[in-house]
Short mmCIF file of C-alpha atoms in Angstrom, two decimals:
data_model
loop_
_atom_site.label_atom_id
_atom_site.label_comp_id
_atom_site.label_asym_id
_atom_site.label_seq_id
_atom_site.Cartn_x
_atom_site.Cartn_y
_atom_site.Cartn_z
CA UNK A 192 11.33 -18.76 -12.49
CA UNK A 193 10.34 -20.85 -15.40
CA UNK A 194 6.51 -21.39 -15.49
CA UNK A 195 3.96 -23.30 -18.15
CA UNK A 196 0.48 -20.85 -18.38
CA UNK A 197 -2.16 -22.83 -19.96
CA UNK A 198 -5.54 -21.09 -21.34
CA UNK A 199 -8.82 -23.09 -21.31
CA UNK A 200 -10.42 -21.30 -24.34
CA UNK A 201 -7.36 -19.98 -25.81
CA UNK A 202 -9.09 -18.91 -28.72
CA UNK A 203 -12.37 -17.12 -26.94
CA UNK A 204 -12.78 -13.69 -26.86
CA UNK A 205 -11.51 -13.07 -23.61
CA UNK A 206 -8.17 -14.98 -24.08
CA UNK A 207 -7.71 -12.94 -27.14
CA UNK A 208 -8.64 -9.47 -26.30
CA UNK A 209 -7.92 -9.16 -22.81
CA UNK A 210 -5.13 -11.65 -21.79
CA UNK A 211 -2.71 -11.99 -24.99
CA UNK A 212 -2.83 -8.40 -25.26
CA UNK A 213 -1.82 -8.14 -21.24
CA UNK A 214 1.06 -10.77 -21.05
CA UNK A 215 2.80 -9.05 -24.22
CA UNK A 216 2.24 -6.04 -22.14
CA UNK A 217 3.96 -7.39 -19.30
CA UNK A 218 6.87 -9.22 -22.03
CA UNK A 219 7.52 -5.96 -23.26
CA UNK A 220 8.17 -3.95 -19.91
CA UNK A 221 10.50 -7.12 -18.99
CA UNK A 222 8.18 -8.10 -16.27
CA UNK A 223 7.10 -11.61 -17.18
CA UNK A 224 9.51 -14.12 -15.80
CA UNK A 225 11.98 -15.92 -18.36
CA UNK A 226 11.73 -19.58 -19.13
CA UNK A 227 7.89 -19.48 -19.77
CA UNK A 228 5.61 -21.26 -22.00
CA UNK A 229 1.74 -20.28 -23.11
CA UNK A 230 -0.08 -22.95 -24.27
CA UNK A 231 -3.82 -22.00 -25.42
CA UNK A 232 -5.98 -25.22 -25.69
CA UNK A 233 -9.33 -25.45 -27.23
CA UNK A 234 -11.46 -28.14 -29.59
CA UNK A 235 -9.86 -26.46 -33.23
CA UNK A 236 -7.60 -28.50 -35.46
CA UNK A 237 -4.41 -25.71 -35.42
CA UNK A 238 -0.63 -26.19 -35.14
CA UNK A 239 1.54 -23.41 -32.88
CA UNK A 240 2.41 -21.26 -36.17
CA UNK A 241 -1.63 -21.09 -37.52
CA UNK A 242 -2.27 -20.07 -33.82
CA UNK A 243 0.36 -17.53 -33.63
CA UNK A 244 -0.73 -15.96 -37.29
CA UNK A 245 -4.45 -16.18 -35.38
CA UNK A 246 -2.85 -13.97 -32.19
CA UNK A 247 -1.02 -11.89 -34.65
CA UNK A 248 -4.34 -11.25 -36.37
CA UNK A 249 -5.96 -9.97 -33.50
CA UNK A 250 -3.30 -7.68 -32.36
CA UNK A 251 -4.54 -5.19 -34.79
CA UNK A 252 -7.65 -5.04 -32.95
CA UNK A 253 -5.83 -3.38 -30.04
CA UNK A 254 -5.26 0.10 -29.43
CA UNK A 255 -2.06 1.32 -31.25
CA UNK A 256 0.06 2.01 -28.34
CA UNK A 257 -0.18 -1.55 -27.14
CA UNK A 258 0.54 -3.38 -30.49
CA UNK A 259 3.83 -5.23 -31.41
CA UNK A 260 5.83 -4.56 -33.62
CA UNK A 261 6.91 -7.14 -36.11
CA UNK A 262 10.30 -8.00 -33.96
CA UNK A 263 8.77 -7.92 -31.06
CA UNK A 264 5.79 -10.06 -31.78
CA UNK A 265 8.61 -12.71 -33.22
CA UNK A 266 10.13 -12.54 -29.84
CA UNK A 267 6.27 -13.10 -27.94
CA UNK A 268 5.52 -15.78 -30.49
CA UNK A 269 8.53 -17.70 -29.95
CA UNK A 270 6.29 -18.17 -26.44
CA UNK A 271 3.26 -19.60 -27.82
CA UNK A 272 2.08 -23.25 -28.24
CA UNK A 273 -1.12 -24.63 -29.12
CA UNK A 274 -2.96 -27.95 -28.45
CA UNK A 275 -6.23 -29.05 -29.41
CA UNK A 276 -8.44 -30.54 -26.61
CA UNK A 277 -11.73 -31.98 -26.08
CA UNK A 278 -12.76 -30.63 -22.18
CA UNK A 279 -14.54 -33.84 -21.57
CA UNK A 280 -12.16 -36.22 -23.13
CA UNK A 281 -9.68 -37.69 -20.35
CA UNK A 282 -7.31 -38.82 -23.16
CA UNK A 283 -6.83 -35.28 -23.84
CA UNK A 284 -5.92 -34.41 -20.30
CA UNK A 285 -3.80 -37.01 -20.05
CA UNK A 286 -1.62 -35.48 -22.97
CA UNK A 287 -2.08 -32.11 -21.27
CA UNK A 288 -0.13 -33.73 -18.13
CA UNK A 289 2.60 -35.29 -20.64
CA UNK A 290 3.04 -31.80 -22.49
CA UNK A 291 3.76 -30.41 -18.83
CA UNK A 292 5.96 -33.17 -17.58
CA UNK A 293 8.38 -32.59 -20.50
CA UNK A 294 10.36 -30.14 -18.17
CA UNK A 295 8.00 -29.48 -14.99
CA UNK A 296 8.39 -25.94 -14.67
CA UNK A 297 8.74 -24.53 -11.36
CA UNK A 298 4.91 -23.39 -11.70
CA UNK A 299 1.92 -24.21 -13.74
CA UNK A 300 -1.00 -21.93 -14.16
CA UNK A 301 -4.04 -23.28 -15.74
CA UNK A 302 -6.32 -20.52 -16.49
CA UNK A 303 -10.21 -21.40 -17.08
CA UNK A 304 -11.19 -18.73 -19.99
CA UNK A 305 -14.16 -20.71 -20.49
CA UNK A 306 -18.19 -20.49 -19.48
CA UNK A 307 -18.06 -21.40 -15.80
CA UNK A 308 -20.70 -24.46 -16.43
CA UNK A 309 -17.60 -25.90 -17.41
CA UNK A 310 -15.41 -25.16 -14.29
CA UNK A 311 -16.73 -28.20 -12.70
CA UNK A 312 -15.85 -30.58 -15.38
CA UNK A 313 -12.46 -29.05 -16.18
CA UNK A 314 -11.60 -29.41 -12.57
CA UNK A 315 -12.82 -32.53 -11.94
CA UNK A 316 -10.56 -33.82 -15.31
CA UNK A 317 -7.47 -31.92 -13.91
CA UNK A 318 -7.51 -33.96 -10.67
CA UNK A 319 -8.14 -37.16 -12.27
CA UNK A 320 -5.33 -36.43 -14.84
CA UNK A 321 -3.10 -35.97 -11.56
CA UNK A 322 -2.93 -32.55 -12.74
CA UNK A 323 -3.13 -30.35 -9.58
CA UNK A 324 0.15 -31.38 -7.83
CA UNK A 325 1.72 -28.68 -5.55
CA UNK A 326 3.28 -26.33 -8.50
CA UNK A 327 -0.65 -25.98 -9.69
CA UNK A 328 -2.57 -22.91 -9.78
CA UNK A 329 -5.95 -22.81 -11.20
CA UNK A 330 -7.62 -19.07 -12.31
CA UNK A 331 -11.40 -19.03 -12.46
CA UNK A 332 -12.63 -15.97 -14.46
CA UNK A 333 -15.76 -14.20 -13.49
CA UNK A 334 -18.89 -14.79 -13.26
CA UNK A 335 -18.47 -17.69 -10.77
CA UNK A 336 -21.95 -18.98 -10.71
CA UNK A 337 -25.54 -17.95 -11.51
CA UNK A 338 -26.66 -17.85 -8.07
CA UNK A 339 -25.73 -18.74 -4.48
CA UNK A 340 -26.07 -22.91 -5.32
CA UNK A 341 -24.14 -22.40 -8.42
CA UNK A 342 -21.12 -20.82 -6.82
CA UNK A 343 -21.47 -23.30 -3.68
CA UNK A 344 -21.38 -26.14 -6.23
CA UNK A 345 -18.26 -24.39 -8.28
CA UNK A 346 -16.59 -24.21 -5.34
CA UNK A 347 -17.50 -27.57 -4.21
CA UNK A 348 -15.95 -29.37 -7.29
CA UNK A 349 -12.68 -26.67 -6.95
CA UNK A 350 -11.86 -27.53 -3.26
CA UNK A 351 -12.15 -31.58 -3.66
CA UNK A 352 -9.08 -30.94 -6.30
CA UNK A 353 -7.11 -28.28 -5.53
CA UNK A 354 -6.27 -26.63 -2.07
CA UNK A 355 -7.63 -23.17 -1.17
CA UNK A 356 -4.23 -21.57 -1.84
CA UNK A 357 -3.94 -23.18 -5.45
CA UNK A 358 -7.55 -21.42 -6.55
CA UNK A 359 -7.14 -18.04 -7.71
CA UNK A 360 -11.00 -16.45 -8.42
CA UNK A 361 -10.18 -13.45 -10.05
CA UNK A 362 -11.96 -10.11 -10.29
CA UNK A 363 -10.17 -8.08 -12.90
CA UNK A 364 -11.24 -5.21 -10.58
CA UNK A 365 -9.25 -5.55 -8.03
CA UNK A 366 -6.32 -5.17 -10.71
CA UNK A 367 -6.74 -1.81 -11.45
CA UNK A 368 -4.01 0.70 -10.16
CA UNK A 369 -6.74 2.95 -8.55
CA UNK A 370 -8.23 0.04 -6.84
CA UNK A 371 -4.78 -0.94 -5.19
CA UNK A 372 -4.66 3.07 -4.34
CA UNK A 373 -7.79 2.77 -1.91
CA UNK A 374 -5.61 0.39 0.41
CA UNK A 375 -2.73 2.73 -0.02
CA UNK A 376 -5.00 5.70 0.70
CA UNK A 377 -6.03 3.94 4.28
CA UNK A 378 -3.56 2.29 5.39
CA UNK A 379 0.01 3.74 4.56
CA UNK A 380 -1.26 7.34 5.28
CA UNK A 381 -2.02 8.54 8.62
CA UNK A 382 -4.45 11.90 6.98
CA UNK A 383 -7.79 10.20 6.63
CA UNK A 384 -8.24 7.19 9.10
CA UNK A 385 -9.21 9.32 12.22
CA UNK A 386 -12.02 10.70 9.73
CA UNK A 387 -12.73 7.46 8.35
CA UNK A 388 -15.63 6.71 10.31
CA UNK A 389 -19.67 7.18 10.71
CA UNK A 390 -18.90 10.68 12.73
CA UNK A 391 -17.24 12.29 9.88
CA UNK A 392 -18.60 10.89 6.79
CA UNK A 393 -22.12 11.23 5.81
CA UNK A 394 -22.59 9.00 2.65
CA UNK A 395 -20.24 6.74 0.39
CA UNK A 396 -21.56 6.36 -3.29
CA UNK A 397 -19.61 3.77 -5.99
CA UNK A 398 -20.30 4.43 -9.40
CA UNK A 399 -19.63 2.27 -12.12
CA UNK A 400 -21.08 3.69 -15.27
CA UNK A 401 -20.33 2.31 -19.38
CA UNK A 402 -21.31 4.53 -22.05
CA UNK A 403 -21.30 1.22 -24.69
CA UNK A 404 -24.34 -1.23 -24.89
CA UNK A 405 -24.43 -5.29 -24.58
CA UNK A 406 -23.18 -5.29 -28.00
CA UNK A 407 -22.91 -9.06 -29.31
CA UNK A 408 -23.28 -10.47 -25.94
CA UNK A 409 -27.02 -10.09 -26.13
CA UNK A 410 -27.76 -13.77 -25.39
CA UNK A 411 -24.78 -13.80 -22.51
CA UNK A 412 -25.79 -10.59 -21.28
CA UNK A 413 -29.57 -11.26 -20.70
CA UNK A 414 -28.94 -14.83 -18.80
CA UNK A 415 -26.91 -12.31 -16.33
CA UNK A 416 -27.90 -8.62 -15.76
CA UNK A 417 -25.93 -6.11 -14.21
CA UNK A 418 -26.82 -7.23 -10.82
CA UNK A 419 -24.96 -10.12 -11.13
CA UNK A 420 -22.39 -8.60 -13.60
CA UNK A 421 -21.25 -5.56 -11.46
CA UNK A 422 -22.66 -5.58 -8.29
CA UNK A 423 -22.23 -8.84 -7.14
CA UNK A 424 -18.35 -9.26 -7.56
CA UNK A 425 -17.17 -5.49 -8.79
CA UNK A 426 -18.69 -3.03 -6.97
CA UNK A 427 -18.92 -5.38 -3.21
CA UNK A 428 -15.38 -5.62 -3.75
CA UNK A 429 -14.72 -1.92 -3.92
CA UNK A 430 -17.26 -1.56 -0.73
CA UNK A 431 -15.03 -3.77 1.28
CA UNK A 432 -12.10 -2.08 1.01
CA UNK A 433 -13.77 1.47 1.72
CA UNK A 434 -15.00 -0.35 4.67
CA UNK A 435 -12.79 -2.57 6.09
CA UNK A 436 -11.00 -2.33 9.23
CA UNK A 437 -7.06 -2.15 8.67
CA UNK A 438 -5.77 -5.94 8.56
CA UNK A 439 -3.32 -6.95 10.88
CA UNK A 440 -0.21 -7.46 7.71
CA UNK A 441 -0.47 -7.03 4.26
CA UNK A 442 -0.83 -10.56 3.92
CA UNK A 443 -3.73 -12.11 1.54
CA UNK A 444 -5.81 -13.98 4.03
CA UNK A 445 -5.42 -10.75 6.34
CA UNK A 446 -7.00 -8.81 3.59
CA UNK A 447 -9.35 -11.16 3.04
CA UNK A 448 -10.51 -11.79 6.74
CA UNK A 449 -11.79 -8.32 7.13
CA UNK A 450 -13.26 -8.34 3.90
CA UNK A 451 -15.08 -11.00 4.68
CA UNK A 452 -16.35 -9.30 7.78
CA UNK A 453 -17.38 -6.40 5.78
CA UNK A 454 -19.27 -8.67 3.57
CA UNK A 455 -21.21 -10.72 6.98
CA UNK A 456 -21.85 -6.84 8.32
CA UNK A 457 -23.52 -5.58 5.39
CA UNK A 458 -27.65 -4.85 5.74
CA UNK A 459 -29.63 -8.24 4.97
CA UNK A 460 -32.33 -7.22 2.17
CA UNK A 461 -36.04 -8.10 3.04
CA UNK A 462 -38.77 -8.35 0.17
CA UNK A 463 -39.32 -4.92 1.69
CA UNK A 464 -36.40 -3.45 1.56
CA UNK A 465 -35.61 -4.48 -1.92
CA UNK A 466 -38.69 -2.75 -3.09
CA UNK A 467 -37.35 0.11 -1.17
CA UNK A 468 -33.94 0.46 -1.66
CA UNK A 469 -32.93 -1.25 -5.11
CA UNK A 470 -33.73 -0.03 -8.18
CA UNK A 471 -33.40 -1.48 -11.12
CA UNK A 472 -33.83 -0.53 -15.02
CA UNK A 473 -33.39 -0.85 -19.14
CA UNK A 474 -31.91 1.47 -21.31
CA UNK A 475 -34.38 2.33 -24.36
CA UNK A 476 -33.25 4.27 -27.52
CA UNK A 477 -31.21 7.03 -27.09
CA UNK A 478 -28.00 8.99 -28.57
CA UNK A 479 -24.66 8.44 -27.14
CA UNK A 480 -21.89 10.82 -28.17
CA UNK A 481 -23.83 12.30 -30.70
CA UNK A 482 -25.03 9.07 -32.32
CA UNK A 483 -28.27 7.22 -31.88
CA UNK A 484 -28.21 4.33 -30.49
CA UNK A 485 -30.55 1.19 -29.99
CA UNK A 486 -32.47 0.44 -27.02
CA UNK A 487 -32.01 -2.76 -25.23
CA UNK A 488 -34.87 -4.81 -26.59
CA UNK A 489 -33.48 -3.94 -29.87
CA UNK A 490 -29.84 -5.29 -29.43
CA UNK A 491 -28.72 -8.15 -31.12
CA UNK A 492 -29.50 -11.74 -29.48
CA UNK A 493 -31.51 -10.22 -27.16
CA UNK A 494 -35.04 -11.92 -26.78
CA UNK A 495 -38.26 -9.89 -27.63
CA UNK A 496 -39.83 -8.71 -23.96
CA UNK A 497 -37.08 -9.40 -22.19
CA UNK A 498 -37.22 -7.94 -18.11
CA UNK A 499 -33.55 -8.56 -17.71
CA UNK A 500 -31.86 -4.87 -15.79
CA UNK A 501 -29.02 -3.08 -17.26
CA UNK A 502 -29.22 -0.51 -14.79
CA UNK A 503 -29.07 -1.35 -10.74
CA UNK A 504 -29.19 1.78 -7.76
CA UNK A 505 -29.68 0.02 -4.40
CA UNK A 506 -28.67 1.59 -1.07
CA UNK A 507 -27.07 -0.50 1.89
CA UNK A 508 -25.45 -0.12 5.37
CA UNK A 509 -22.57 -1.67 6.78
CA UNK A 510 -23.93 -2.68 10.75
CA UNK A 511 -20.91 -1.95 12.88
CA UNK A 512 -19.86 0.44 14.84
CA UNK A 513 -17.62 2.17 12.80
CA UNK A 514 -20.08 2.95 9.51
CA UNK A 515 -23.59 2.19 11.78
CA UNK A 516 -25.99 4.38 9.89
CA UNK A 517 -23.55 5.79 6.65
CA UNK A 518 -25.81 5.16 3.96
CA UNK A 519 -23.94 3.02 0.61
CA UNK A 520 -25.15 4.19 -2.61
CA UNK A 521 -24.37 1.37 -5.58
CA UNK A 522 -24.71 2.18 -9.17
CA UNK A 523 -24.02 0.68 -11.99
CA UNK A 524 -25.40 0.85 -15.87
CA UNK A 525 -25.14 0.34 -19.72
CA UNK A 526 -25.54 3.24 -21.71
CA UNK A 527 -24.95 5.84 -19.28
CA UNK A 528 -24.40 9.37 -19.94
CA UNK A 529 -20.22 8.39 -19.48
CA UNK A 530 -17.92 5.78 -18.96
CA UNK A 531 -17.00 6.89 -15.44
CA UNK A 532 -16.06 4.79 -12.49
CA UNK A 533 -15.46 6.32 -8.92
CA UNK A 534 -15.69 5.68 -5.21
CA UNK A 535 -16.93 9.14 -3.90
CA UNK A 536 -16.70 9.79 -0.20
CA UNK A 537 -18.82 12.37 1.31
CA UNK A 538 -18.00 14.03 4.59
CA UNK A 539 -20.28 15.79 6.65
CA UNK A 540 -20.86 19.78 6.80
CA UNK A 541 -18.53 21.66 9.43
CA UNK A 542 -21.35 21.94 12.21
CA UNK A 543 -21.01 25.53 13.06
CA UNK A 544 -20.78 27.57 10.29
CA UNK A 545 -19.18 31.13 10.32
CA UNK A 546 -18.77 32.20 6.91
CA UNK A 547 -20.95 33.44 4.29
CA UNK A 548 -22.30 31.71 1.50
CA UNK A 549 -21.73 27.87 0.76
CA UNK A 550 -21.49 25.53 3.55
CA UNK A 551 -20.71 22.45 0.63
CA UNK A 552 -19.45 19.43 2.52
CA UNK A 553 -16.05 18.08 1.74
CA UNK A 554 -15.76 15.31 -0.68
CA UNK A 555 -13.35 12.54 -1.44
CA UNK A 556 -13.13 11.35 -5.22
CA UNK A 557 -11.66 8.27 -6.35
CA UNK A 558 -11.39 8.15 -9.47
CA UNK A 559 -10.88 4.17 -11.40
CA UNK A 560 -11.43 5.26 -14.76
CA UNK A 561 -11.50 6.31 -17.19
CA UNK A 562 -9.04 8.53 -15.14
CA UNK A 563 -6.85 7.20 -12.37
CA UNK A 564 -6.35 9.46 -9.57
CA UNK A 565 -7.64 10.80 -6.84
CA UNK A 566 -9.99 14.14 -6.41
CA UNK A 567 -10.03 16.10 -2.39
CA UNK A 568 -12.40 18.63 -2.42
CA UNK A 569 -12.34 21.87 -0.08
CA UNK A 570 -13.56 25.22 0.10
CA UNK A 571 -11.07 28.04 0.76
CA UNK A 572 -11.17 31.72 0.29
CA UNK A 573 -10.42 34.11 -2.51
CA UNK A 574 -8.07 36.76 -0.14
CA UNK A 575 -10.33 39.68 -1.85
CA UNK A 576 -11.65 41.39 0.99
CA UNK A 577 -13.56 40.93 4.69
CA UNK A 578 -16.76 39.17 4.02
CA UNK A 579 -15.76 37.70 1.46
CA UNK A 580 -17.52 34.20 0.97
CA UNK A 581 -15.71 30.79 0.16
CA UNK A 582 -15.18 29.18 -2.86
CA UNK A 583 -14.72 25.78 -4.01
CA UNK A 584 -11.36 23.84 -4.93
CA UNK A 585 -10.33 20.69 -5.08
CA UNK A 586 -6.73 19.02 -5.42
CA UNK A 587 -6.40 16.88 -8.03
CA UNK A 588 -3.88 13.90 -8.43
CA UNK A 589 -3.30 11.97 -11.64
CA UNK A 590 -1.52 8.73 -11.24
CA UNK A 591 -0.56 8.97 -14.75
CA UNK A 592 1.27 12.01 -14.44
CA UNK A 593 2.65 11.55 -10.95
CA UNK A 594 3.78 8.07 -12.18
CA UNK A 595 4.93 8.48 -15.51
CA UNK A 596 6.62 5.35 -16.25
CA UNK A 597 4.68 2.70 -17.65
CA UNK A 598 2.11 1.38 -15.13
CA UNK A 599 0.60 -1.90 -15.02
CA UNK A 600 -3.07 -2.70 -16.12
CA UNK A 601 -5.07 -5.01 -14.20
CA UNK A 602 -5.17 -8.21 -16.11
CA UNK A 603 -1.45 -8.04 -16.31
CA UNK A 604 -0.90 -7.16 -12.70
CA UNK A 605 -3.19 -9.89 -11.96
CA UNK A 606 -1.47 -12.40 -14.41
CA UNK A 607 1.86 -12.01 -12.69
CA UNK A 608 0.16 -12.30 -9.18
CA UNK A 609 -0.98 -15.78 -10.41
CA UNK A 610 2.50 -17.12 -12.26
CA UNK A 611 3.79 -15.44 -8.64
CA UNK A 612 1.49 -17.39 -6.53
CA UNK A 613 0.47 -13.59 -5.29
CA UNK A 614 -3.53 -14.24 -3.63
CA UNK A 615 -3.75 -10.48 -2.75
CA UNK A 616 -5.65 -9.30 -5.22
CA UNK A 617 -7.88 -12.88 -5.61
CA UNK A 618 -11.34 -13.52 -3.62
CA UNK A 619 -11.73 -16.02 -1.49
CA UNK A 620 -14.29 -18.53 -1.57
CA UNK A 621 -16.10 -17.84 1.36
CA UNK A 622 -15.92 -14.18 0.17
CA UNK A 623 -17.98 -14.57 -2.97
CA UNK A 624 -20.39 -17.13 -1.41
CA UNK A 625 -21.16 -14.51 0.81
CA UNK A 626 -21.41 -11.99 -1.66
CA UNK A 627 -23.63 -14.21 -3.51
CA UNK A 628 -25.87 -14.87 -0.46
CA UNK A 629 -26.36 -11.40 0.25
CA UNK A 630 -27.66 -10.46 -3.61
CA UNK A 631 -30.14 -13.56 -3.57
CA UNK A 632 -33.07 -12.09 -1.63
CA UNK A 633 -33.13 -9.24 -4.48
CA UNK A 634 -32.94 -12.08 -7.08
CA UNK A 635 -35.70 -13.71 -5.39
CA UNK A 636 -37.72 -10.62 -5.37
CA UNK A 637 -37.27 -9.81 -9.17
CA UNK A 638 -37.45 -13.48 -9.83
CA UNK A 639 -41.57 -13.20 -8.23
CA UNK A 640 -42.29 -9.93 -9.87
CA UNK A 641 -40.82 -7.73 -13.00
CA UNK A 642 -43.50 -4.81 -12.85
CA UNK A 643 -40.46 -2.46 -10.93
CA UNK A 644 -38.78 -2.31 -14.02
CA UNK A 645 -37.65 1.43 -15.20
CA UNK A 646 -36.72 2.39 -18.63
CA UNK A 647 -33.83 4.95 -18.99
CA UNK A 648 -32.83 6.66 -22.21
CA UNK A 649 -29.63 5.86 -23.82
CA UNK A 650 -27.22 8.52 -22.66
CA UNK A 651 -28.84 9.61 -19.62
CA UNK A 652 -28.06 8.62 -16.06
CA UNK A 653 -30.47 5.82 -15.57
CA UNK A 654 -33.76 5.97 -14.41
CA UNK A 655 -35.16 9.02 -12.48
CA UNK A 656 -35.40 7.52 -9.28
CA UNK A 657 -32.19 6.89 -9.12
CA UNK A 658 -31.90 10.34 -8.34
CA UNK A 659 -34.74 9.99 -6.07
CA UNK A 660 -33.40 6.81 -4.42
CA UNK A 661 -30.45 9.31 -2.95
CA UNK A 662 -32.39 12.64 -2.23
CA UNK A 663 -34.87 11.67 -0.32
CA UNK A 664 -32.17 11.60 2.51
CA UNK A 665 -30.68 14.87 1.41
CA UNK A 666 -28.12 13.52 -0.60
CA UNK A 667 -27.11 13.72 -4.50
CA UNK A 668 -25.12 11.97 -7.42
CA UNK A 669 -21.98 13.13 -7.80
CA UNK A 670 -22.77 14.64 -11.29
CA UNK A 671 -26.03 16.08 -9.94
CA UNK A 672 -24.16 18.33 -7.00
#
């Protein structure tokens, strides 16, 4: 299938460490259709061999499994154009459309590696420039929008070009092996779904925890906040497919339908209930691995006094019948104690018990990184006499190990879905409006009032009531069980 993938930003950060890096991943294993063309556009004066030498350059930045070597990066090159382009010029667009025309590939993908402030305009010049014919894809990369209006008006602009079908928003989450695991896990295994339900599971917690601070993206960071960083498109995603109800087919708007449901069901937040239930916080000086570390306020680019959260706990409920009352614990963090991300899904204690000792509940750990497996917990007895009391075991599957050829990573999975015209593993729009309509009453909350902020130290666990946002209905953090 021959296809033209053009990057918007091709020489940003995210073009360059994250999807280069992916599609030579996905060259290499043989898996990116041939007769294909990259073309990176942004406003720098370069021809195709100064932006290969650039890529080239940058490929020593990557971890040394995943570098080329020099014959293979001749091969990759041989791939990649360059054109310089002015986003708001419609000249430039217009010679965007020629470049394409010269063979009209079966598909074009036009990937938007930009800030989304300049979705609308991109899209808006694509559709004038007639480019967003049938063979048209366009990728929007996270974070889609500021706020509810931002992502309405985003979406707006997208769906007066391009049809719903031709708009992939993509959530490099929902690339990850693990993730595509959790809908394996439900629905192509008959073990858990009779349990999967409010009478056998007492709490669901999602974790997604980064050891490293904001870095050099101080000034991005601080407009954004890990509320609308993690929880708003990461972690909701992960809650809807724990919670979903199985879709009819394995078809995308099937998915997607009872996603969206998910997503409608959850608990509306109150200016109560967000001073109840969320949490949020800022990591102060600290060490990490040994090392001290800065705190927030400190980083680089980020403004003195700043209330912006790099920590968020909230609890939620899903209002159906199947999870009416299961309690959804959300975290997420910079400078956490690890970089750990898991779904954990507690089941309730056996309700008679008749042997000595622990009566720990069972637990079900999925584990996204930086392991990629999954963790069943159990108790079971030691055989060394009457009496004796139970102890706890767990089986453990790696994905690595039970799948030891090379596996796909997200952004490359998700690349292929896009040149494939796969919208799986995309969101919908109505999805992430809604996502974004359920966050805004705790934006409006924090917006009025910034004297709930907690300070954490750098390489704890977050705040301490965090911990206290979970026990005080019995329950605990996985680490702290």
């Amino acid at each position: 299938m021959s296809f033209d993938l053009v990057f918007f930003g091709g020489t940003g950060d995210l073009t360059w460490r994250k999807l280069m890096p992916a599609l030579f991943q996905a060259f290499r294993h043989g898996k990116l259709p041939p007769g294909g063309r990259i073309l990176a556009v942004a406003r720098d004066e370069r021809s195709d061999d100064d932006y290969r030498a650039f890529i080239r350059d940058r490929f020593a930045e990557v971890e040394q499994s995943k570098r080329p070597s020099d014959d293979e990066f001749a091969r990759f090159a041989a791939l990649l154009h360059y054109r310089r382009m002015d986003l708001s010029q419609p000249s430039d667009y217009a010679g965007l459309k020629a470049w394409l025309d010269e063979r009209s590939a079966e598909t074009a993908v036009l990937y938007l590696a930009t800030s989304p402030h300049l979705f609308p305009v991109i899209c808006e010049q694509l559709g004038a420039a007639g480019l967003n014919g049938p063979r048209v894809r366009v990728v929007l990369e996270k974070p889609l929008g500021h706020d509810l209006a931002s992502a309405q008006e985003i979406n707006r602009v997208v769906r007066s070009v391009f049809s719903e079908r031709q708009a992939f928003r993509i959530d490099h989450y929902l690339g990850k092996p693990a993730v595509q695991n959790v809908m394996a896990l439900r629905f192509a295994n008959a073990l858990f779904e009779p349990l999967w339900r409010r009478e056998s599971i007492s709490n669901i917690q999602i974790t997604l925890a980064e050891s490293i601070g904001v870095g050099t993206r101080g000034d991005f960071y601080d407009r954004t906040g890990a509320l609308r960083d993690m929880i708003q498109n990461h972690a909701l995603q992960l809650l809807t497919m724990i919670a979903m109800e199985p879709p009819s087919t394995n078809d995308a708007d099937a998915i997607r339908d009872e996603k969206l449901k998910v997503l409608k069901s959850l608990k509306p937040f109150t200016p109560a209930s967000v001073a109840r239930d969320v949490l949020r916080g800022q990591y102060k000086a600290g060490t990490v691995d040994g090392r001290p570390v800065p705190g927030y306020l400190d980083e680089t680019k980020v403004p003195r006094g700043s209330t912006t959260e790099t920590f968020v706990a909230l609890r939620t409920e899903v209002q159906n019948w199947r999870w009416a009352g299961v309690p959804f614990f959300l975290r997420t963090g910079k400078r956490l104690a690890a970089r750990d991300a898991q779904i954990v899904v507690n089941f309730r204690e056996v309700p008679h018990p008749i042997f000595p000792g622990t009566t720990r509940a069972n637990k079900l750990v999925i584990k996204l990184q930086p392991e990629d497996g999954l963790e069943l917990h159990l108790l079971a007895a030691k055989g060394s006499g009457q009496g004796d009391s139970l102890s706890p075991v767990f089986l453990d599957l790696d994905f690595d190990k039970a799948f030891p050829s090379e596996r796909v990573g997200a952004y490359e999975r998700l690349l292929l879905d896009a040149i494939a015209g796969r919208l799986n593993l995309f969101v919908r729009s109505d999805e992430q409006e809604q996502a974004w309509r359920w966050v805004e009453p705790i934006l409006d909350s924090w917006a009025q009032d910034s004297s709930d902020l907690k300070t954490y130290a750098a390489g704890s666990w977050g705040p301490p009531a965090a911990s206290a946002l979970v026990a005080r209905e019995g329950f605990a953090w996985a680490e702290e069980q």
